[in-house]
Each structure stands twice: as structure tokens, then as C-alpha cells.
XYZ file of C-alpha atoms in Angstrom:
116
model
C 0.000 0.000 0.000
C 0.952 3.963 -0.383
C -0.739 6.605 1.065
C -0.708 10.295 1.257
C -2.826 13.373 3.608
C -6.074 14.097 2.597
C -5.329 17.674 4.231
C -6.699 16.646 7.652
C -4.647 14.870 10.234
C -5.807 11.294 10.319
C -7.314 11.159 7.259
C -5.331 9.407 4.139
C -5.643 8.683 0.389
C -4.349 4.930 0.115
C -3.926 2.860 -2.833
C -3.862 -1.186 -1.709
C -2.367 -3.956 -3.845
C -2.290 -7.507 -3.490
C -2.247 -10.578 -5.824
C -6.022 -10.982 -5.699
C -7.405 -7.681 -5.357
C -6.443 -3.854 -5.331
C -8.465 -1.064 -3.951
C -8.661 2.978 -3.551
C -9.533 4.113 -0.533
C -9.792 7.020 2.285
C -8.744 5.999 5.437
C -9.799 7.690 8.856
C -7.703 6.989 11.827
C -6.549 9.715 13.828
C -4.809 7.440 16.472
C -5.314 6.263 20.040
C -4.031 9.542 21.320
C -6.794 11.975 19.943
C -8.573 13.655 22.663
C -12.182 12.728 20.839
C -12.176 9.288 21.312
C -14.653 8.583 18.632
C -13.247 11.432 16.207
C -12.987 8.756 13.373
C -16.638 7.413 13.489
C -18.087 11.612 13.815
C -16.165 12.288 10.690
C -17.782 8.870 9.032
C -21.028 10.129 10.174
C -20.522 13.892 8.471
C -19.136 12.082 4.823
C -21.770 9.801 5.146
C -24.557 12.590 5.543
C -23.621 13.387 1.635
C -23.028 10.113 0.913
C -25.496 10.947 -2.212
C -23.662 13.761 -3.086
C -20.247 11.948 -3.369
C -21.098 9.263 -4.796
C -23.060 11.222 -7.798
C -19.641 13.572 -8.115
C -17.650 10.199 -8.035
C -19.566 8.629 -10.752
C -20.508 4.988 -8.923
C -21.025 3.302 -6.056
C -18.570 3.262 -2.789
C -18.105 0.844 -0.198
C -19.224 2.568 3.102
C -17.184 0.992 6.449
C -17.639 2.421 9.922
C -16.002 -0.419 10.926
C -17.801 -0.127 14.613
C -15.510 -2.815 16.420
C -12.643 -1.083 15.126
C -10.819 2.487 16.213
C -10.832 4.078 11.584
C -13.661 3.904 9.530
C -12.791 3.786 5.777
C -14.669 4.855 2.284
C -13.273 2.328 -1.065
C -13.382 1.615 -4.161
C -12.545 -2.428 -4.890
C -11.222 -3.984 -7.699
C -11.679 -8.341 -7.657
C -9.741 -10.785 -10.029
C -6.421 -9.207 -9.695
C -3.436 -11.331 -10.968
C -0.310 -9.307 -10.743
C 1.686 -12.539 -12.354
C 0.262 -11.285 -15.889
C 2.424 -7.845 -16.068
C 0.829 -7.481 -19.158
C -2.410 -5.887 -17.336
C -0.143 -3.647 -15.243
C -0.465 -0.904 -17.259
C -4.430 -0.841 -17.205
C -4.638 -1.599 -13.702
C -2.197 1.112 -12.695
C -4.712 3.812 -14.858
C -7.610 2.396 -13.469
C -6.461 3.499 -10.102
C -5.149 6.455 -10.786
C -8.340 7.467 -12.289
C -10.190 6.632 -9.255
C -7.798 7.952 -7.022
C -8.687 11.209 -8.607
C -12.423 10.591 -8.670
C -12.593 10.229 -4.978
C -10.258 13.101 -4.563
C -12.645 15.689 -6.073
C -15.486 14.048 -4.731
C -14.412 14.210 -1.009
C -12.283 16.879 -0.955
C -14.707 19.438 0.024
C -16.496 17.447 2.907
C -12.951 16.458 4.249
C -11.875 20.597 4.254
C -15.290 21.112 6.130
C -14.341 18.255 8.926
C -13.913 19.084 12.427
């Protein structure tokens, strides 16, 4: 995986690869040490309010997880069948998720800037 800031502290842009699958996603974990205990699940709670919104500006469908029984919550986009063995998909993969890297980008951006 690679990541980078969203702008917010504990929220992340991360791009996940394994043999089987590979997935964009934004990542909310602002650590045990946060005051606000449940900082990660309020900030679910205020993407998911325009939940509508995003996923119209996105252009599909996005995997919601509050992920109650754990500490981040997370917002992805999946891809299945994955076989990095054939490098000859590389290529298509790779633009694939760059694409929806910068889908989700401009479709969160604005509710992450108005986060708490």
C-alpha cells in the first residue's frame, strides 16, 4: 500500500495492492491519542450525511465501512480478479487506479476541508 494526507490529520488517500485484489480508498484513523475518542466514526457520520452527493460527483457506487468494532472507519473503491503474475495488465490496472484515485479526490475533498 501507499498513502498520502487528505489535508486533515488522520485522514489518508491509500492505494492497496495484493495478488487478488487492489483497492482505492480514504482511510480515517486519527490514532489512540486523539482527545475525541470517537473522532474517526463523527467524521464517518458527516461524509456519510452526503453520501449521495459523493457518490453522484464520483460517478458509482462506494463501499461505506464504519467499521464499529474497530478504532478508523474507511470509504473504497474495490477492484476483484487481480493477478499481478500477468504484467501485461499492469499498465491498465495502474490507470484504473489512478483514475479513481482522482475521482474520490474531487469528490471528497470538500467534505474532508469542512471536517472538524
Amino acid at each position: 500500500w501507499i498513502g498520502a494526507g487528505a489535508g486533515k490529520s488522520g485522514i489518508t488517500y491509500n492505494y492497496y495492492i495484493t495478488y487478488k485484489h487492489a483497492s482505492c480508498e480514504i482511510y480515517l484513523d486519527r490514532g489512540k491519542e486523539f482527545v475525541e475518542p470517537n473522532i474517526n466514526k463523527i467524521r464517518f457520520d458527516q461524509l456519510y450525511k452526503h453520501k449521495n452527493k459523493i457518490e453522484k460527483e464520483f460517478g458509482g457506487k462506494l463501499n461505506w465501512y464504519r467499521l464499529d468494532d474497530r478504532r478508523a472507519s474507511a470509504v473504497n473503491v474495490r477492484f476483484e480478479g487481480i493477478d499481478l503474475n500477468d504484467k501485461e495488465k499492469w499498465d491498465k490496472l495502474q490507470n484504473k487506479m489512478i483514475d479513481t484515485m482522482i475521482r474520490l479526490e474531487k469528490a471528497f475533498g470538500k467534505y474532508i476541508k469542512s471536517l472538524e
